[in-house]
Tab-separated table of C-alpha atoms in Angstrom:
chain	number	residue	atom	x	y	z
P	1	UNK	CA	0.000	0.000	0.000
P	2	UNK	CA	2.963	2.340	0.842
P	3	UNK	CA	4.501	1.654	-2.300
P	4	UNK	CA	1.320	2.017	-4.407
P	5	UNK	CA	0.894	5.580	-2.593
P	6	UNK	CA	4.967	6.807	-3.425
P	7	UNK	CA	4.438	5.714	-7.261
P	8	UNK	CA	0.567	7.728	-6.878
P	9	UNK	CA	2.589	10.759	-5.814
P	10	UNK	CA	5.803	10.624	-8.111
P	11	UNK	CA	2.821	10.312	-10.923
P	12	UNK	CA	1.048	13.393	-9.885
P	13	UNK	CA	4.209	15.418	-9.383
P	14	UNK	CA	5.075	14.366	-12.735
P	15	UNK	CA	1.327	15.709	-13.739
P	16	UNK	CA	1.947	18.665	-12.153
P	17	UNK	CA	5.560	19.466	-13.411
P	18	UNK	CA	4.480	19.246	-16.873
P	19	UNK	CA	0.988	21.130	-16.070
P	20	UNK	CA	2.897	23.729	-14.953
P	21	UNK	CA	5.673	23.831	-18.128
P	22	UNK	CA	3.086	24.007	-21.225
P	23	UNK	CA	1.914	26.486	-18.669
P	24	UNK	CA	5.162	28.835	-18.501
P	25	UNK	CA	5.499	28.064	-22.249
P	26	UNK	CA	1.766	29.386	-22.998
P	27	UNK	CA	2.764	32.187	-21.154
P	28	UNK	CA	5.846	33.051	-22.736
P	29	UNK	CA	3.834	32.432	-26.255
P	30	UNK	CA	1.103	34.713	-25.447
P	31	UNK	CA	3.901	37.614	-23.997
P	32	UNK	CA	5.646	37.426	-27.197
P	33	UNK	CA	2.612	37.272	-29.869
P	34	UNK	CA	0.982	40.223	-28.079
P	35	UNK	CA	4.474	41.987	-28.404
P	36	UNK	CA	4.659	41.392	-32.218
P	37	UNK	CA	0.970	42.704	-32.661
P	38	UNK	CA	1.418	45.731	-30.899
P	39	UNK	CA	4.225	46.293	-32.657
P	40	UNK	CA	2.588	46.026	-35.784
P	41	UNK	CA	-0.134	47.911	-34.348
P	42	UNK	CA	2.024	50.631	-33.141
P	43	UNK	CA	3.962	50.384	-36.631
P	44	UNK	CA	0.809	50.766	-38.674
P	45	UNK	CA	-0.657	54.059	-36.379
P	46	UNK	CA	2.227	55.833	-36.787
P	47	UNK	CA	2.750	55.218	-40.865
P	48	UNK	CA	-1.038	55.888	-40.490
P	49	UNK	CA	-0.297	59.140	-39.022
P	50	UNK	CA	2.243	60.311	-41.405
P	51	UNK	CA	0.617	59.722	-44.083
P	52	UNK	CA	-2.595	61.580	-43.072
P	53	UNK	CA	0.054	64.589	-42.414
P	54	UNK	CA	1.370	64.346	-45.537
P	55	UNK	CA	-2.155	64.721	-46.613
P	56	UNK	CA	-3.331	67.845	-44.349
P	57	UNK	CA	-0.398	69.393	-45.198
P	58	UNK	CA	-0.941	69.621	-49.306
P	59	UNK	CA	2.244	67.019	-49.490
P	60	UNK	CA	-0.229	64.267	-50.796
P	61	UNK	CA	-3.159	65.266	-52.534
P	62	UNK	CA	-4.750	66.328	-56.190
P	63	UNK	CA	-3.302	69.657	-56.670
P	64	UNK	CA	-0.292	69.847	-59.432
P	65	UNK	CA	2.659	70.443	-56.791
P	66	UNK	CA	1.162	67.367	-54.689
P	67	UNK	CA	2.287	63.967	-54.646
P	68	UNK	CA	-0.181	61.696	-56.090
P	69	UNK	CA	-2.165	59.731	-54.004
P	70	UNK	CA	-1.210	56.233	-55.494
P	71	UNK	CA	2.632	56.718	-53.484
P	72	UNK	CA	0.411	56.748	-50.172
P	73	UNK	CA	0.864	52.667	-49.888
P	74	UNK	CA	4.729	53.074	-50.665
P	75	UNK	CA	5.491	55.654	-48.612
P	76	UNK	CA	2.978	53.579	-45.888
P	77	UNK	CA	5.292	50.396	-46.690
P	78	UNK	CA	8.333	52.396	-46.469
P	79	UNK	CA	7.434	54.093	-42.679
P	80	UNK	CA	6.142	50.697	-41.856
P	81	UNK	CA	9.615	49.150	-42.341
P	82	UNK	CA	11.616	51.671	-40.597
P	83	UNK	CA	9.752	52.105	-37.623
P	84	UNK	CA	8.938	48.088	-37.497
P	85	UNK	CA	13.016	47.839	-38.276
P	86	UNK	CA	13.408	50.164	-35.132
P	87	UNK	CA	11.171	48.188	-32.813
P	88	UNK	CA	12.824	44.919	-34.153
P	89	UNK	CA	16.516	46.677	-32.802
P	90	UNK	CA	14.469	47.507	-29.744
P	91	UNK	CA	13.019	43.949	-28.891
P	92	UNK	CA	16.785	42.690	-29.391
P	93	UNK	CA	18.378	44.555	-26.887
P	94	UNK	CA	16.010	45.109	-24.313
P	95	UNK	CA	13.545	41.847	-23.944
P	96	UNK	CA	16.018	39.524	-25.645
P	97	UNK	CA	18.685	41.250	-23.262
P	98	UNK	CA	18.743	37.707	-20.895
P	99	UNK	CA	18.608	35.368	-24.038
P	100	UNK	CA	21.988	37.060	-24.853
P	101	UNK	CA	23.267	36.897	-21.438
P	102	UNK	CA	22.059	33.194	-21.252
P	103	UNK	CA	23.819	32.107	-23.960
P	104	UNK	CA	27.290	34.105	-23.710
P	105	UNK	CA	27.129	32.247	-19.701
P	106	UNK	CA	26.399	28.413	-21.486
P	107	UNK	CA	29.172	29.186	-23.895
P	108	UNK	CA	31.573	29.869	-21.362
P	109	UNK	CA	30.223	26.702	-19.239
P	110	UNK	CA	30.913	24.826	-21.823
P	111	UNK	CA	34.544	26.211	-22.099
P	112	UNK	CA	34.879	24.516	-19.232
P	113	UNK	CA	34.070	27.446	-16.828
P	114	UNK	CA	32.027	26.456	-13.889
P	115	UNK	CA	32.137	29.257	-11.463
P	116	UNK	CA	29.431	30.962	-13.873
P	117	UNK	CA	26.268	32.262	-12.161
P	118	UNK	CA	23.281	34.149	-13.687
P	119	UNK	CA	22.257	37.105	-11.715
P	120	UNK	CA	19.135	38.814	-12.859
P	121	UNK	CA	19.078	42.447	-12.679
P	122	UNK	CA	16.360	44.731	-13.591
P	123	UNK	CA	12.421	43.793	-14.454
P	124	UNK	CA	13.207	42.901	-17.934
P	125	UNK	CA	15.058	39.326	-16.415
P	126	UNK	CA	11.277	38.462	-14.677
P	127	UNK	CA	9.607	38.557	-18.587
P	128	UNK	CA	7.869	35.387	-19.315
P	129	UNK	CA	9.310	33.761	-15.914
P	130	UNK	CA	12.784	34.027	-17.084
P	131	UNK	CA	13.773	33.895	-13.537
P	132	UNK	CA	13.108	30.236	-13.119
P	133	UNK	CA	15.607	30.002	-16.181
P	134	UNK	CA	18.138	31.539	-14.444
P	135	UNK	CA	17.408	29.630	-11.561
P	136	UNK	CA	17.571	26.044	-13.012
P	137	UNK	CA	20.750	27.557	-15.273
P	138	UNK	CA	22.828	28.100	-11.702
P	139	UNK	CA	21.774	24.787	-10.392
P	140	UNK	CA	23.376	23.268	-13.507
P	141	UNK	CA	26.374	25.350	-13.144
P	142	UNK	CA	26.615	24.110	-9.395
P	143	UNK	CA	26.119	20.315	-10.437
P	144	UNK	CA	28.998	20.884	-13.059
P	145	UNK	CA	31.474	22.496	-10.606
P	146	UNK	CA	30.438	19.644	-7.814
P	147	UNK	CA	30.944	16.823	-10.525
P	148	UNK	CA	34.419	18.709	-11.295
P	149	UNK	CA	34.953	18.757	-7.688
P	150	UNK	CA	33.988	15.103	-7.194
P	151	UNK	CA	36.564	14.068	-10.060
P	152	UNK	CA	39.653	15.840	-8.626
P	153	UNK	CA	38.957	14.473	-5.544
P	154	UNK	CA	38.807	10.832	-7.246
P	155	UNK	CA	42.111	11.600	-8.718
P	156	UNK	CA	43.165	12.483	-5.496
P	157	UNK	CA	42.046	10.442	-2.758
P	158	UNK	CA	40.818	7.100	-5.071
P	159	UNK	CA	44.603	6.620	-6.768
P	160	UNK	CA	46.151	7.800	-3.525
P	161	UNK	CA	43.980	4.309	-2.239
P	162	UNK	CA	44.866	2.180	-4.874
P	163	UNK	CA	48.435	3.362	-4.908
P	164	UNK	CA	48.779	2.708	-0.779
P	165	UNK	CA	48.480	-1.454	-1.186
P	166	UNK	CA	50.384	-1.879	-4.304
P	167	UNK	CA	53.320	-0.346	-2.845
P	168	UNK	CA	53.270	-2.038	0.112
P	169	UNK	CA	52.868	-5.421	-2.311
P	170	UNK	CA	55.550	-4.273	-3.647
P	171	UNK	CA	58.116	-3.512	-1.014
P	172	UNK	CA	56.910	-6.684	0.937
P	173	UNK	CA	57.883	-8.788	-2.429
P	174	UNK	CA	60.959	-7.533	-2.747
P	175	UNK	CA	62.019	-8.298	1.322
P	176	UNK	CA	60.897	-11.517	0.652
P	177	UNK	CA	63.456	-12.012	-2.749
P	178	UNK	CA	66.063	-10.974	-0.694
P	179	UNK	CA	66.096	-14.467	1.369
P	180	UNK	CA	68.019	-14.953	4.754
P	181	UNK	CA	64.316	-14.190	6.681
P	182	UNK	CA	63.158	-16.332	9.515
P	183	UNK	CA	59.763	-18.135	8.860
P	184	UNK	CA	57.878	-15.134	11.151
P	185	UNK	CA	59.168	-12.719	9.305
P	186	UNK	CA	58.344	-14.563	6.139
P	187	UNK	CA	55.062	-15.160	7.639
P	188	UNK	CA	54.464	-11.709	8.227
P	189	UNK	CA	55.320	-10.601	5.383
P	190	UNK	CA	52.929	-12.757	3.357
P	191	UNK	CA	50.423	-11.980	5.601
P	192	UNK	CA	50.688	-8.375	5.318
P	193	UNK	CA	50.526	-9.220	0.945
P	194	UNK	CA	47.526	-11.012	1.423
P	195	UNK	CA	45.847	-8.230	3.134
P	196	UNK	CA	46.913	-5.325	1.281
P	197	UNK	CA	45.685	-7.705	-1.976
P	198	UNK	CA	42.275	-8.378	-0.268
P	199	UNK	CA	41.656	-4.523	0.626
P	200	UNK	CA	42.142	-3.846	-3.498
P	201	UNK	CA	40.092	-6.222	-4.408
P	202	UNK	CA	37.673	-5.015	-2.158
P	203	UNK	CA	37.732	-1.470	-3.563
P	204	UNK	CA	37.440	-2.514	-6.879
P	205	UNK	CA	34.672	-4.940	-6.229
P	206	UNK	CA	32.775	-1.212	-4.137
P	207	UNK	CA	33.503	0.634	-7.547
P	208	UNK	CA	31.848	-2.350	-9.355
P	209	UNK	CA	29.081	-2.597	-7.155
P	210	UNK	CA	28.504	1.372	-7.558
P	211	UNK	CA	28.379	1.166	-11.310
P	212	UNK	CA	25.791	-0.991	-11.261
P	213	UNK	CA	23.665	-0.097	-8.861
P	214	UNK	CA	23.546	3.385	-10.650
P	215	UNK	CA	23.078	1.454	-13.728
P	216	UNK	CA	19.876	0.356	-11.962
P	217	UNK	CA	16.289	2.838	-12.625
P	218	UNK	CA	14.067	-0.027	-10.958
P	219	UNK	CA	13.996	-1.856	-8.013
P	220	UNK	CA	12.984	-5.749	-8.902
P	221	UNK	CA	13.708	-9.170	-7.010
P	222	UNK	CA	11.759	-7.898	-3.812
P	223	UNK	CA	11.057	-10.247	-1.355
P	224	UNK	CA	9.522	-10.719	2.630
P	225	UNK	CA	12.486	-11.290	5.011
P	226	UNK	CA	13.585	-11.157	8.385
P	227	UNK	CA	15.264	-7.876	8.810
P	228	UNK	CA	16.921	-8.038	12.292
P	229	UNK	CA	18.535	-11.712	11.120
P	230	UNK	CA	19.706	-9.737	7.985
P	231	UNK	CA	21.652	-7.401	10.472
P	232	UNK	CA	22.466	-9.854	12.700
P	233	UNK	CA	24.180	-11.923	9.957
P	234	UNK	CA	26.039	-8.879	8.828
P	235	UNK	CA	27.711	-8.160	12.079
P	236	UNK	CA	28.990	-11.870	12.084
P	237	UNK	CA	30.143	-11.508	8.636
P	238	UNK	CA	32.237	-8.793	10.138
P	239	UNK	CA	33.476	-10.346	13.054
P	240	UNK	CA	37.262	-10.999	12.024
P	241	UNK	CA	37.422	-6.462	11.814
P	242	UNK	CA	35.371	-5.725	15.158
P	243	UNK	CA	36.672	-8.540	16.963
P	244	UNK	CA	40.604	-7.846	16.776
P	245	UNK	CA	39.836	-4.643	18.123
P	246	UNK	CA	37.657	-5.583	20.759
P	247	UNK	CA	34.541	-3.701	19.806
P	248	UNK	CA	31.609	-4.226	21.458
P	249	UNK	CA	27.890	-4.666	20.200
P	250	UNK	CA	24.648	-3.247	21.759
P	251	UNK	CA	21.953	-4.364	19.702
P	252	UNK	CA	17.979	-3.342	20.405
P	253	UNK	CA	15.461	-5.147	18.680
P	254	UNK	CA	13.008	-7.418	18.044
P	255	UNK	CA	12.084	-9.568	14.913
P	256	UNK	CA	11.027	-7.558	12.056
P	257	UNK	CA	10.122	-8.329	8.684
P	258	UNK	CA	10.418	-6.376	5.681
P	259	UNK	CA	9.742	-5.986	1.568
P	260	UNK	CA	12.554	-5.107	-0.112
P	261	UNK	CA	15.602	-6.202	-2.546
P	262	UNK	CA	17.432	-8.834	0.266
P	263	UNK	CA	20.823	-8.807	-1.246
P	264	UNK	CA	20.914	-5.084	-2.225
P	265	UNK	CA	19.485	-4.096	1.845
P	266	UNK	CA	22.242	-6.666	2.742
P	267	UNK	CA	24.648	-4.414	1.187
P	268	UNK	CA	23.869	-1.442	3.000
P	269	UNK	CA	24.031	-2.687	6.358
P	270	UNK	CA	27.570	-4.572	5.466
P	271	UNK	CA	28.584	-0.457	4.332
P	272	UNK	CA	27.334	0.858	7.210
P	273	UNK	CA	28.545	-1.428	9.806
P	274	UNK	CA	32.152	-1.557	8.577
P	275	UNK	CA	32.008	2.671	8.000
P	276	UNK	CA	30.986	2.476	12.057
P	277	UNK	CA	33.856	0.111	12.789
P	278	UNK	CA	36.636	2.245	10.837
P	279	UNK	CA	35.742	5.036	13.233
P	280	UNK	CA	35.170	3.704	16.417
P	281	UNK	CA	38.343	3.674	18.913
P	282	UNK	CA	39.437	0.514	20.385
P	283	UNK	CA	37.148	-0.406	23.143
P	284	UNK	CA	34.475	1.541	22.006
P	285	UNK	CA	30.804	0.489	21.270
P	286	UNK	CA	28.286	0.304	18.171
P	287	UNK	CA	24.580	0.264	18.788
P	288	UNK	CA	21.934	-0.717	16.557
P	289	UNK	CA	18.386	0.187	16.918
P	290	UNK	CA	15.419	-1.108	15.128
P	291	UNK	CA	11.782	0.256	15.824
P	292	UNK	CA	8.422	1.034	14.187
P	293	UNK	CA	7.609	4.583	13.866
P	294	UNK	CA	4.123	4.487	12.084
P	295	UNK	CA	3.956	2.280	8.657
P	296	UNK	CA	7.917	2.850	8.242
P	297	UNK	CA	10.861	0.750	9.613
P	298	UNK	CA	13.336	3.328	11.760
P	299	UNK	CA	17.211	1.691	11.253
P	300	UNK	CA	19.604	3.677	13.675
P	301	UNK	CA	23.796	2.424	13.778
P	302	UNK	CA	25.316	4.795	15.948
P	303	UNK	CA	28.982	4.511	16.757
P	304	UNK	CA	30.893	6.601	19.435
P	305	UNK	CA	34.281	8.228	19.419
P	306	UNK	CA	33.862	10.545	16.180
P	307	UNK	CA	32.305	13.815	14.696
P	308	UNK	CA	31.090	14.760	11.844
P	309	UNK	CA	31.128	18.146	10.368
P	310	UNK	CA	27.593	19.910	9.232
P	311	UNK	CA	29.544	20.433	6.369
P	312	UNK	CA	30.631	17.500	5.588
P	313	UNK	CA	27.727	15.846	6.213
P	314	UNK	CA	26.289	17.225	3.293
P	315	UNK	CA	29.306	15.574	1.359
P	316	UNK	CA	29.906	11.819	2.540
P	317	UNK	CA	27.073	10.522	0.236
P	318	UNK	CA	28.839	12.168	-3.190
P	319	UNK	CA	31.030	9.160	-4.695
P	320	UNK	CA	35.312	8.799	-3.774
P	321	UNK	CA	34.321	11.391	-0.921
P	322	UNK	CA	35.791	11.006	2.263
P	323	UNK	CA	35.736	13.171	5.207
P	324	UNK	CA	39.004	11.471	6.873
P	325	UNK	CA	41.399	13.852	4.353
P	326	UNK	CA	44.558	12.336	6.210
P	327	UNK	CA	43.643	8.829	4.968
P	328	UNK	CA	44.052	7.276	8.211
P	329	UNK	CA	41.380	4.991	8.093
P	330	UNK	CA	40.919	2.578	4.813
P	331	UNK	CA	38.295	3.366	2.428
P	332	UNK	CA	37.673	4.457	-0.895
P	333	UNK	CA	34.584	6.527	-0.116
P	334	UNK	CA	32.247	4.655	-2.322
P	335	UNK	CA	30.154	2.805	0.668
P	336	UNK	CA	28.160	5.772	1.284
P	337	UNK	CA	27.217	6.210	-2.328
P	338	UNK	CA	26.210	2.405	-2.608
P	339	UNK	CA	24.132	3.295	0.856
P	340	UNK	CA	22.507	5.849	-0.703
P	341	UNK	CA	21.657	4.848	-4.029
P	342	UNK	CA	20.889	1.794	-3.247
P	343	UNK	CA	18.097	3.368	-0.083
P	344	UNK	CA	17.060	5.513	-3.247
P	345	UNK	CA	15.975	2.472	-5.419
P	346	UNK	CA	14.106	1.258	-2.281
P	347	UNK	CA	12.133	4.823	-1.934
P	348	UNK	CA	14.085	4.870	1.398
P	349	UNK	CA	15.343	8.066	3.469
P	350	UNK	CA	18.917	8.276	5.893
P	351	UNK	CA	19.980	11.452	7.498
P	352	UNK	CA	23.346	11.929	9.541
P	353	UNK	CA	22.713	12.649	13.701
P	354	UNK	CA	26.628	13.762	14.818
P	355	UNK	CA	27.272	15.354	18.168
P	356	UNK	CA	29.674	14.919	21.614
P	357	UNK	CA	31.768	12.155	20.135
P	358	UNK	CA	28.655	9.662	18.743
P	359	UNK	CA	27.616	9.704	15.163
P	360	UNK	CA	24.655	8.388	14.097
P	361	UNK	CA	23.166	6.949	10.477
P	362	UNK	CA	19.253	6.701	10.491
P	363	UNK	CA	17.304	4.820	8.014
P	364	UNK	CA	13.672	5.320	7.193
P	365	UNK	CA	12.394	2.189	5.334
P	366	UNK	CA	8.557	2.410	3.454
């Protein structure tokens, strides 16, 4: 029923989005066809008035020094296309004024110039609700510069990851070509190649998992499950991270079931969990909360000993973001993004709660 009533709504926003377009576009129609017959209007009184002073005035009429009557419609023509020539240079540079400016801005967007903003000035940027262009034209400026934003930080941060475990690969291989180790050290050092190899093949299987689930527009394969086992399961799939660092668990629930895509949720509390683990100090504890809060499904993991920023709360979500910019903790910053996305297929909300050393993620399933 919840599901039936978010696809009722999206429809009628959709309804109303495109009422409201051939509505704008009516409008601007109407503004512009009532400009071109006034100016014909205003273009035909005025030859109009010429001409009949041409005739008071003896310029136009039957005497002999007169001009014959038969030049009235050329000389009509003539006044008509100067003063509709004048209007036309008119109605270039003063309602057409933001077309210009519109285009010289997307010109130098596309350049490659992303700081760009539109700033209407003056009455003539509100004719025909040319405001709301300028509006959406900024928000696709700001997209542009975050995307550009987003990709220098993957150039940053996401080689800076990949580059981390090869090199230690690497310097571990060549210690052990250089023989004369005792079997711990060997040991060690094999052990420290396996895990460096098993943390890049995790980040490329993240970046894998990303790509598709952003290849992914609908939500199919849902099914009736036990949630709480599903996060139960995931903490035990976790167990060799938490429990070498002697984490501890406070879990509060009961048994609750839920419709949704099982192996995509899965994924999301596997991301979540191991995000809270990263950040909590040794010792420290993770609680998990599941209640009902009306006809949605309320998911809280909290952790304790870190902060995040207001401002970079509005940032973890973007893709190769992450808010640890000293790269002390692993990551790639592509969990959050599979989080999200994958809590967007489902119709499903989560929101950031960080304050006096305990961060919280909150889910809100339909």
């Amino acid at each position: 029923m919840n599901e039936k009533q978010t696809a009722a709504e999206r429809r009628r926003e959709r309804r109303l989005h495109r009422k409201q377009e051939r509505k704008q576009l009516g409008w601007m129609t109407f503004m512009i066809s009532v400009a071109i017959f006034c100016g014909l209007l205003l273009a035909i009184g005025i030859a109009s008035v010429i001409v009949a002073v041409l005739v008071f005035t003896g310029v136009i009429g039957d005497s002999e020094d007169a001009m014959h009557p038969v030049y009235i419609i050329p000389i009509m023509a003539g006044c008509s296309l100067i003063i509709g020539s004048g209007l036309l240079v008119l109605l270039n540079k003063v309602p057409l004024r933001p077309f210009k400016t519109l285009v010289a801005l997307t010109n130098r967007l596309a350049a490659g110039d992303y700081s760009v903003r539109m700033e209407p000035q003056g009455s003539v940027y509100n004719y025909a609700g040319f405001k709301e262009v300028s509006d959406s034209f900024n928000k696709l400026a700001e997209e542009l510069q975050n995307t550009e934003m987003l990709r220098s930080d993957f150039v940053n941060n996401f080689s800076h990851e990949f580059k981390t475990p090869i090199v230690s690969i690497a310097g571990f291989a060549k210690l052990l070509r250089q023989g004369e180790l005792s079997d711990a050290e060997r040991e060690q050092y094999l052990a420290a190649i396996e895990e460096e190899s098993m943390r890049l093949a995790e980040m490329a299987t993240n970046v894998l998992y990303l790509t598709k689930v952003e290849n992914q527009s609908i939500l199919t394969g849902k099914t009736a499950f036990n949630l709480s086992e599903q996060i139960r399961s995931a903490i035990l799939l976790l167990e060799s991270k938490w429990g070498k660092r002697d984490l501890n668990f406070d879990l509060n629930f009961a048994e609750y079931t839920v419709t949704a895509n099982e192996e995509l949720l899965r994924q999301v509390w596997i991301n979540l969990l191991d995000n809270a683990i990263k950040f909590t100090p040794e010792g420290g504890t993770i609680t998990v909360n599941v209640q009902q809060r009306g006809e949605k499904t309320e998911v809280s993991v909290q952790n304790t000993g870190s902060e995040i920023s207001p401002d970079q709360q509005q940032k973890i979500f973007r893709k190769f973001y992450q808010a640890d910019e000293s790269h002390s903790a692993q990551g790639s910053g592509v969990g959050l993004a599979v989080v999200k996305r994958i809590l967007d297929l489902h119709h499903a909300t989560i929101r950031v709660e960080s304050a006096e050393m305990i961060t919280s993620f909150v889910i809100e399933l339909p």
